[in-house]
Coordinates of N, CA and C in Angstrom, one line a residue:
X28 N -67.7 -42.6 -44.5 CA -68.2 -41.9 -45.6 C -67.4 -42.0 -46.8
X29 N -66.7 -43.3 -47.2 CA -66.6 -43.7 -47.9 C -67.4 -44.6 -49.0
X30 N -68.1 -45.1 -48.2 CA -69.5 -45.5 -48.6 C -69.9 -44.6 -49.7
X31 N -69.7 -43.2 -49.5 CA -70.8 -42.9 -50.8 C -69.9 -41.7 -51.7
X32 N -68.2 -42.2 -51.3 CA -68.1 -41.6 -52.5 C -67.9 -42.1 -53.7
X33 N -68.2 -41.8 -54.9 CA -67.9 -42.1 -56.0 C -66.3 -42.5 -56.9
X34 N -66.2 -44.1 -57.2 CA -64.8 -43.9 -57.8 C -65.2 -44.3 -58.7
X35 N -64.5 -44.6 -60.2 CA -64.9 -44.7 -61.5 C -65.2 -46.7 -61.7
X36 N -64.7 -47.2 -60.7 CA -64.4 -48.5 -60.7 C -65.9 -48.9 -60.1
X37 N -66.6 -48.4 -59.3 CA -67.7 -48.7 -58.4 C -69.0 -48.0 -59.2
X38 N -68.7 -46.7 -60.0 CA -69.9 -46.3 -60.4 C -70.1 -47.5 -61.8
X39 N -69.1 -47.7 -62.5 CA -69.4 -48.4 -63.4 C -69.5 -50.4 -63.3
X40 N -69.9 -50.4 -62.3 CA -69.5 -51.8 -61.4 C -71.2 -51.4 -61.2
X41 N -71.5 -50.8 -60.7 CA -73.2 -50.5 -59.6 C -73.9 -50.8 -61.0
X42 N -74.7 -52.1 -60.3 CA -75.5 -52.5 -61.4 C -77.4 -51.9 -60.4
X43 N -77.3 -51.6 -60.0 CA -78.4 -50.3 -59.2 C -78.5 -49.4 -59.6
X44 N -79.4 -48.9 -58.9 CA -80.0 -46.9 -59.2 C -78.6 -46.6 -58.5
X45 N -78.4 -45.1 -58.9 CA -77.8 -44.9 -57.9 C -78.2 -43.5 -57.8
X46 N -77.8 -43.0 -56.5 CA -78.7 -41.4 -56.0 C -77.1 -40.7 -56.1
X47 N -76.5 -39.6 -57.1 CA -75.2 -39.1 -56.9 C -75.4 -37.8 -56.6
X48 N -74.6 -36.6 -56.0 CA -74.4 -35.2 -55.7 C -73.4 -35.2 -55.8
X49 N -73.0 -33.6 -55.9 CA -72.2 -33.0 -55.7 C -72.2 -32.4 -54.0
X50 N -70.8 -32.1 -53.5 CA -71.1 -31.1 -51.7 C -71.2 -29.7 -52.5
X51 N -72.1 -29.0 -52.2 CA -72.2 -28.0 -52.2 C -70.8 -27.1 -51.3
X52 N -70.7 -25.6 -52.5 CA -69.8 -25.4 -51.8 C -70.0 -24.5 -50.4
X53 N -70.9 -24.5 -50.2 CA -70.9 -23.6 -48.8 C -70.9 -25.0 -47.7
X54 N -71.0 -25.9 -48.1 CA -70.5 -27.0 -46.6 C -69.2 -26.7 -46.1
X55 N -69.0 -26.3 -45.9 CA -67.3 -25.9 -45.4 C -66.8 -27.1 -44.7
X56 N -67.5 -27.3 -43.7 CA -67.2 -28.2 -42.7 C -67.4 -30.0 -43.4
X57 N -68.6 -30.4 -44.1 CA -68.4 -31.4 -44.9 C -66.8 -31.5 -46.3
X58 N -66.8 -30.4 -46.6 CA -66.0 -30.3 -47.3 C -64.5 -30.6 -46.7
X59 N -64.2 -30.7 -46.1 CA -63.4 -30.6 -45.8 C -63.1 -31.8 -44.6
X60 N -64.2 -32.0 -44.7 CA -64.4 -34.0 -43.5 C -64.2 -35.2 -45.3
X61 N -64.7 -34.5 -46.0 CA -65.2 -35.9 -47.5 C -63.7 -35.4 -48.1
X62 N -63.6 -36.8 -48.9 CA -62.5 -36.9 -49.7 C -62.6 -36.5 -51.0
X63 N -63.8 -36.2 -51.3 CA -64.1 -35.8 -52.3 C -65.1 -35.0 -52.4
X64 N -65.0 -34.2 -53.8 CA -66.8 -33.6 -53.4 C -67.8 -33.7 -54.1
X65 N -67.7 -35.0 -54.4 CA -68.6 -36.1 -55.2 C -69.1 -36.9 -54.4
X66 N -70.8 -37.5 -54.3 CA -70.9 -38.8 -53.6 C -72.0 -39.7 -54.4
X67 N -72.3 -40.6 -54.5 CA -73.0 -41.6 -54.8 C -73.4 -42.8 -53.4
X68 N -75.2 -43.2 -54.0 CA -75.1 -44.3 -53.2 C -76.0 -45.0 -54.6
X69 N -75.4 -46.1 -54.3 CA -76.1 -47.2 -55.2 C -77.6 -47.9 -54.2
X70 N -78.6 -48.1 -54.9 CA -80.1 -48.5 -54.2 C -80.0 -49.9 -54.6
X71 N -80.7 -50.1 -54.2 CA -80.7 -52.2 -54.4 C -81.9 -52.3 -54.0
X72 N -82.9 -51.6 -53.6 CA -84.1 -52.1 -53.7 C -85.5 -51.1 -54.3
X73 N -84.8 -49.6 -54.0 CA -85.4 -48.3 -55.2 C -84.7 -48.3 -56.3
X74 N -85.7 -47.5 -56.9 CA -85.4 -47.1 -58.0 C -84.7 -45.8 -57.6
X75 N -83.6 -44.8 -58.8 CA -83.8 -43.6 -58.6 C -84.6 -42.5 -58.6
X76 N -85.9 -42.7 -59.1 CA -87.0 -42.0 -58.9 C -87.4 -41.6 -57.4
X77 N -87.4 -42.8 -57.1 CA -87.9 -43.5 -55.6 C -86.5 -42.8 -54.8
X78 N -85.5 -43.2 -54.8 CA -84.7 -42.4 -54.0 C -84.9 -41.2 -53.8
X79 N -84.9 -40.4 -55.2 CA -85.0 -38.9 -55.2 C -86.2 -38.3 -54.2
X80 N -87.3 -39.2 -54.3 CA -88.4 -38.4 -54.4 C -88.2 -38.8 -52.3
X81 N -87.5 -39.9 -52.2 CA -87.5 -39.8 -50.7 C -86.5 -39.0 -50.1
X82 N -85.5 -38.9 -50.8 CA -84.5 -38.1 -50.4 C -85.4 -36.3 -49.8
X83 N -85.8 -36.2 -50.6 CA -86.8 -34.7 -50.5 C -87.6 -34.9 -50.2
X84 N -88.3 -35.9 -49.9 CA -89.4 -35.8 -48.7 C -88.8 -35.5 -47.1
X85 N -87.5 -36.7 -47.1 CA -86.5 -35.9 -46.1 C -86.4 -35.0 -45.9
X86 N -85.9 -33.7 -46.4 CA -85.5 -32.4 -46.7 C -86.7 -31.7 -46.2
X87 N -88.4 -32.0 -47.0 CA -89.3 -31.6 -46.4 C -89.7 -31.5 -44.9
X88 N -89.3 -32.4 -44.4 CA -89.7 -33.3 -43.1 C -88.8 -32.6 -42.0
X89 N -87.3 -33.1 -42.3 CA -86.8 -32.1 -41.7 C -85.6 -30.7 -42.4
X90 N -86.2 -29.7 -42.5 CA -85.6 -28.9 -43.4 C -84.5 -27.9 -42.7
X91 N -83.3 -28.0 -43.5 CA -82.0 -27.7 -42.7 C -81.2 -27.1 -44.3
X92 N -81.7 -25.8 -44.3 CA -81.1 -25.7 -45.9 C -80.2 -25.7 -46.0
X93 N -78.9 -25.7 -45.0 CA -77.5 -25.7 -45.7 C -76.7 -27.0 -45.5
X94 N -77.5 -27.7 -45.2 CA -77.4 -29.4 -44.9 C -77.2 -29.9 -46.1
X95 N -75.8 -30.8 -46.3 CA -76.0 -31.2 -47.9 C -76.8 -32.6 -48.7
X96 N -76.8 -32.6 -49.3 CA -77.8 -33.6 -49.5 C -77.2 -34.8 -49.2
X97 N -75.9 -34.9 -49.5 CA -75.2 -36.2 -48.8 C -75.6 -36.8 -47.5
X98 N -76.0 -36.1 -46.4 CA -77.0 -36.4 -45.2 C -78.0 -36.8 -45.6
X99 N -78.8 -36.3 -46.3 CA -79.8 -36.8 -46.4 C -79.8 -38.3 -46.7
X100 N -79.1 -38.2 -48.4 CA -78.6 -39.8 -48.7 C -78.4 -40.6 -47.7
X101 N -78.0 -40.2 -46.5 CA -77.8 -41.6 -45.6 C -79.2 -41.9 -45.0
X102 N -80.4 -41.1 -45.2 CA -82.0 -41.5 -44.6 C -82.2 -42.4 -45.8
X103 N -82.0 -42.3 -46.7 CA -82.0 -43.1 -48.3 C -81.4 -44.6 -48.6
X104 N -80.4 -44.1 -47.8 CA -79.5 -45.2 -47.8 C -79.9 -46.7 -46.4
X105 N -80.5 -46.0 -45.6 CA -80.9 -47.2 -44.3 C -82.3 -47.6 -45.0
X106 N -83.4 -46.8 -45.3 CA -84.4 -47.5 -46.4 C -84.2 -48.4 -46.6
X107 N -83.5 -48.1 -47.6 CA -82.9 -48.9 -49.2 C -82.6 -50.4 -48.2
X108 N -81.6 -50.6 -47.2 CA -81.0 -51.6 -47.2 C -82.6 -52.3 -46.3
X109 N -83.1 -51.6 -45.4 CA -83.9 -52.5 -44.5 C -84.9 -52.6 -45.4
X110 N -85.3 -52.1 -46.5 CA -86.0 -52.2 -47.5 C -85.6 -54.2 -48.3
X111 N -85.0 -53.6 -48.5 CA -84.0 -54.9 -49.3 C -84.2 -56.5 -48.6
X112 N -84.4 -56.5 -46.6 CA -85.0 -57.5 -46.3 C -86.3 -57.7 -46.0
X113 N -87.2 -56.4 -46.4 CA -88.4 -56.6 -45.6 C -89.4 -56.1 -46.2
X114 N -89.9 -57.4 -47.5 CA -91.1 -56.4 -48.7 C -91.9 -55.4 -48.4
X115 N -92.3 -55.8 -47.0 CA -93.7 -54.7 -46.5 C -93.2 -53.3 -46.3
X116 N -91.9 -52.9 -46.0 CA -91.2 -51.8 -45.7 C -91.4 -50.9 -47.7
X117 N -90.5 -52.3 -48.3 CA -90.5 -51.8 -49.8 C -91.8 -51.3 -50.4
X118 N -92.8 -52.2 -50.3 CA -94.1 -51.9 -50.9 C -94.5 -50.6 -49.8
X119 N -94.6 -50.2 -48.1 CA -94.8 -49.1 -47.8 C -94.0 -47.5 -48.7
X120 N -92.6 -48.3 -48.8 CA -91.7 -46.6 -49.3 C -92.3 -46.7 -50.8
X121 N -92.7 -47.7 -51.7 CA -92.8 -47.2 -53.2 C -94.5 -46.4 -53.1
X122 N -95.0 -47.5 -52.3 CA -96.5 -46.5 -52.3 C -96.6 -45.1 -52.2
X123 N -95.9 -45.0 -51.0 CA -95.5 -43.1 -50.3 C -95.2 -42.4 -51.6
X124 N -93.9 -42.9 -52.3 CA -93.6 -42.4 -53.6 C -94.7 -42.3 -54.5
X125 N -95.7 -43.4 -55.0 CA -96.5 -43.1 -55.7 C -98.2 -42.4 -55.6
X126 N -98.1 -42.6 -54.0 CA -99.0 -41.3 -53.7 C -98.3 -39.8 -54.1
X127 N -97.4 -39.6 -53.2 CA -96.9 -38.1 -53.3 C -97.0 -38.0 -55.0
X128 N -96.4 -38.8 -56.0 CA -96.4 -38.4 -57.6 C -98.2 -38.3 -57.7
X129 N -99.0 -39.4 -57.3 CA -100.0 -39.1 -57.8 C -101.3 -38.2 -57.6
X130 N -100.7 -37.7 -56.3 CA -101.4 -36.6 -55.7 C -101.8 -35.5 -56.2
X131 N -101.3 -34.8 -57.6 CA -101.3 -33.7 -57.8 C -101.0 -33.6 -59.7
X132 N -99.8 -33.1 -59.8 CA -100.0 -33.4 -61.7 C -99.0 -34.0 -61.8
X133 N -98.8 -35.2 -61.6 CA -97.8 -36.2 -61.6 C -96.2 -36.0 -61.1
X134 N -94.8 -36.2 -61.9 CA -93.9 -36.3 -61.0 C -94.1 -35.2 -59.5
X135 N -93.7 -35.5 -58.3 CA -93.9 -34.6 -57.0 C -92.7 -33.9 -57.0
X136 N -91.4 -34.2 -57.5 CA -90.3 -34.4 -57.8 C -90.4 -32.4 -58.3
X137 N -91.2 -32.4 -59.2 CA -91.0 -31.0 -60.3 C -91.9 -30.1 -59.9
X138 N -92.9 -30.4 -58.7 CA -93.3 -29.2 -58.0 C -92.7 -28.3 -57.0
X139 N -93.2 -27.2 -56.8 CA -92.5 -25.9 -56.0 C -92.3 -27.0 -54.6
X140 N -91.7 -26.3 -54.0 CA -91.4 -26.7 -52.6 C -92.3 -26.3 -51.9
X141 N -93.4 -25.2 -52.1 CA -94.7 -24.5 -51.4 C -95.8 -26.0 -51.3
X142 N -95.7 -26.6 -52.8 CA -96.7 -27.8 -53.0 C -96.2 -28.9 -52.3
X143 N -95.1 -28.8 -52.5 CA -94.6 -30.5 -52.2 C -94.7 -30.7 -50.5
X144 N -94.9 -29.5 -50.0 CA -95.0 -29.4 -48.4 C -96.5 -29.6 -47.9
X145 N -97.3 -29.3 -48.8 CA -98.7 -29.6 -48.5 C -98.9 -31.1 -48.5
X146 N -98.6 -31.4 -49.8 CA -98.2 -33.0 -50.1 C -97.8 -33.7 -48.9
X147 N -96.7 -33.6 -48.0 CA -96.2 -33.6 -47.1 C -97.1 -34.0 -46.1
X148 N -96.8 -32.5 -45.8 CA -98.5 -32.2 -44.4 C -99.5 -33.2 -44.2
X149 N -99.9 -33.4 -46.2 CA -101.2 -34.4 -46.3 C -101.1 -35.6 -45.3
X150 N -99.6 -36.6 -45.7 CA -99.4 -37.8 -45.4 C -98.7 -38.0 -43.9
X151 N -98.7 -36.8 -43.5 CA -98.1 -36.8 -41.9 C -98.8 -37.9 -41.1
X152 N -100.5 -38.0 -41.3 CA -100.8 -39.6 -40.1 C -100.2 -41.0 -41.0
X153 N -99.6 -40.9 -42.0 CA -99.7 -42.2 -42.5 C -98.4 -42.7 -42.3
X154 N -98.2 -44.1 -42.3 CA -97.0 -45.5 -41.5 C -96.1 -44.7 -42.7
X155 N -95.8 -44.4 -43.9 CA -94.9 -43.9 -44.9 C -94.4 -42.8 -44.3
X156 N -94.9 -41.9 -43.8 CA -94.8 -40.7 -42.5 C -93.4 -41.3 -41.9
X157 N -94.5 -41.5 -41.0 CA -93.9 -42.3 -39.5 C -92.5 -42.5 -39.8
X158 N -92.4 -43.7 -40.9 CA -91.4 -44.4 -41.3 C -89.9 -44.0 -41.6
X159 N -90.5 -42.6 -42.5 CA -89.3 -41.9 -42.9 C -88.9 -41.0 -42.0
X160 N -89.9 -40.7 -41.3 CA -89.8 -39.8 -39.7 C -88.8 -40.2 -38.9
X161 N -89.0 -41.5 -38.4 CA -88.6 -42.5 -37.6 C -87.1 -42.7 -37.9
X162 N -86.8 -42.9 -38.8 CA -85.5 -43.5 -39.7 C -84.7 -42.3 -39.9
X163 N -85.1 -41.4 -40.4 CA -84.3 -39.6 -40.1 C -83.8 -39.1 -38.7
X164 N -84.7 -39.4 -37.8 CA -84.1 -38.8 -36.4 C -82.9 -39.5 -36.3
X165 N -82.3 -40.7 -36.6 CA -81.4 -41.6 -36.5 C -80.4 -41.2 -37.4
X166 N -80.9 -41.5 -38.7 CA -79.9 -41.6 -39.6 C -79.4 -40.3 -39.7
X167 N -80.3 -39.3 -40.3 CA -80.2 -37.7 -39.8 C -79.0 -36.7 -39.3
X168 N -79.3 -37.4 -38.1 CA -78.5 -37.0 -36.8 C -77.1 -37.8 -36.3
X169 N -77.0 -38.9 -36.6 CA -76.4 -39.4 -35.9 C -75.3 -39.9 -36.6
X170 N -74.5 -38.9 -37.1 CA -73.2 -39.5 -38.5 C -72.1 -38.6 -38.1
X171 N -70.9 -38.4 -39.0 CA -69.9 -37.6 -38.2 C -70.0 -36.4 -39.4
X172 N -70.9 -36.5 -40.4 CA -70.9 -35.8 -41.3 C -72.1 -34.4 -40.5
X173 N -72.7 -35.3 -40.1 CA -74.4 -33.9 -39.5 C -73.2 -33.5 -38.3
X174 N -72.7 -34.0 -37.2 CA -71.9 -33.6 -36.1 C -71.2 -32.6 -37.1
X175 N -70.0 -32.4 -38.2 CA -69.4 -31.4 -39.0 C -70.0 -30.6 -38.9
X176 N -71.2 -30.9 -39.4 CA -72.1 -29.2 -40.4 C -72.7 -28.4 -38.9
X177 N -73.5 -29.1 -38.1 CA -74.0 -28.8 -36.7 C -73.0 -28.0 -35.8
X178 N -71.8 -28.3 -35.8 CA -70.9 -28.0 -35.4 C -70.6 -29.0 -33.4
X179 N -70.9 -30.1 -33.9 CA -70.8 -30.6 -32.5 C -69.2 -31.4 -32.2
X180 N -68.7 -31.5 -31.6 CA -67.2 -31.3 -31.4 C -66.7 -32.7 -31.4
X181 N -67.7 -33.9 -30.7 CA -67.4 -35.0 -30.6 C -67.8 -35.8 -32.2
X182 N -67.4 -36.7 -32.2 CA -67.4 -37.8 -32.9 C -68.2 -39.2 -32.3
X183 N -68.4 -39.8 -33.4 CA -69.5 -41.3 -33.3 C -69.4 -41.8 -32.1
X184 N -70.4 -41.7 -30.8 CA -70.0 -42.5 -30.3 C -69.0 -42.1 -28.6
X185 N -68.9 -40.9 -29.0 CA -68.4 -40.0 -27.8 C -69.7 -40.1 -27.0
X186 N -69.1 -40.0 -25.6 CA -70.2 -39.9 -25.0 C -70.9 -38.9 -24.7
X187 N -70.1 -37.7 -25.5 CA -70.7 -36.3 -25.0 C -70.2 -35.3 -24.2
X188 N -71.2 -34.4 -23.7 CA -70.8 -33.7 -22.1 C -70.9 -34.4 -20.9
X189 N -71.4 -36.0 -20.7 CA -72.0 -35.9 -19.5 C -70.5 -35.5 -18.3
X190 N -69.4 -36.0 -19.1 CA -68.1 -35.8 -17.9 C -67.5 -34.3 -18.4
X191 N -67.9 -33.4 -19.1 CA -67.1 -32.6 -19.6 C -68.1 -31.5 -18.9
X192 N -69.0 -31.1 -18.3 CA -69.7 -30.5 -18.5 C -71.0 -29.9 -19.7
X193 N -71.6 -29.2 -19.8 CA -72.2 -28.6 -20.6 C -72.9 -26.9 -20.5
X194 N -72.2 -26.3 -21.6 CA -73.0 -24.8 -21.1 C -72.0 -24.2 -22.2
X195 N -72.8 -24.2 -23.6 CA -72.6 -23.5 -24.7 C -74.0 -22.4 -24.7
X196 N -74.6 -22.4 -24.1 CA -75.8 -21.4 -23.9 C -75.2 -19.8 -23.8
X197 N -75.2 -19.2 -24.9 CA -74.3 -17.8 -24.9 C -75.6 -17.2 -24.9
X198 N -76.6 -17.0 -25.3 CA -78.0 -16.0 -25.4 C -78.8 -16.2 -24.1
X199 N -78.5 -16.7 -22.9 CA -79.2 -16.2 -21.4 C -77.9 -16.1 -20.6
X200 N -78.4 -15.9 -19.3 CA -77.5 -15.5 -17.9 C -76.6 -16.7 -18.0
X201 N -75.8 -16.2 -16.9 CA -74.7 -17.8 -16.1 C -75.6 -18.4 -15.3
X202 N -76.2 -20.1 -15.4 CA -76.9 -20.0 -14.4 C -76.0 -20.3 -12.8
X203 N -76.4 -20.7 -12.0 CA -75.4 -20.9 -11.1 C -75.8 -22.2 -10.9
X204 N -74.3 -22.9 -10.3 CA -73.4 -24.0 -10.5 C -74.8 -25.5 -9.9
X205 N -75.5 -24.8 -8.6 CA -76.6 -25.5 -8.1 C -77.7 -26.2 -9.3
X206 N -78.0 -25.1 -10.5 CA -78.9 -25.3 -11.7 C -78.9 -26.4 -12.1
X207 N -77.1 -26.9 -11.9 CA -76.9 -27.9 -12.9 C -77.1 -29.2 -12.5
X208 N -77.5 -29.3 -11.5 CA -77.8 -31.0 -10.8 C -76.3 -31.4 -10.5
X209 N -77.1 -32.8 -10.2 CA -75.2 -33.5 -9.7 C -74.3 -34.2 -10.9
X210 N -73.2 -33.5 -11.1 CA -71.9 -34.3 -12.1 C -71.7 -35.9 -11.9
X211 N -72.0 -36.8 -12.4 CA -71.1 -38.1 -11.9 C -69.5 -37.7 -12.1
X212 N -69.3 -38.5 -11.2 CA -67.8 -39.2 -10.5 C -67.4 -39.6 -12.0
X213 N -66.2 -39.3 -12.6 CA -65.1 -40.1 -13.2 C -64.0 -41.5 -12.2
X214 N -63.8 -42.1 -13.1 CA -63.4 -42.9 -12.2 C -61.7 -42.8 -12.2

């Protein structure tokens, strides 16, 4: 988490592009989890526009209305870090952003959400979409901020419910114990 918080020293030292943001007031769980309400991500290979576009693209692919941009920035961070050592990935990301900007009336970020969605849908069969999608599945949902937002009670690395059982379905009738299958024995 501290990688994303802005300190004056880090901000002044940063030589690359920065993605910055402020946690929304509605993100109560994140606000309790984060030491400050501001966050920043220093980009090493993508410029600010490319980072913002990939973040907004990811938000279109995995829309969670109340999930803060700070969590979506983790996807940009992982893609940027991987692109720093893989020139073909960097080219793929730059090309994807260029295609988004070039597919309409200029800057894709300035378009309405509905117009953005149409262009995201058009890129679905492309390697750009596949790379952002596959990275986001892990980067977006496998972190402590997402766990806090979605109410997952465990922490990263927690084996989950395998030894505690899993029963938080409140909208279905109580199933019989035999429907749960075998429960592994603990040592």
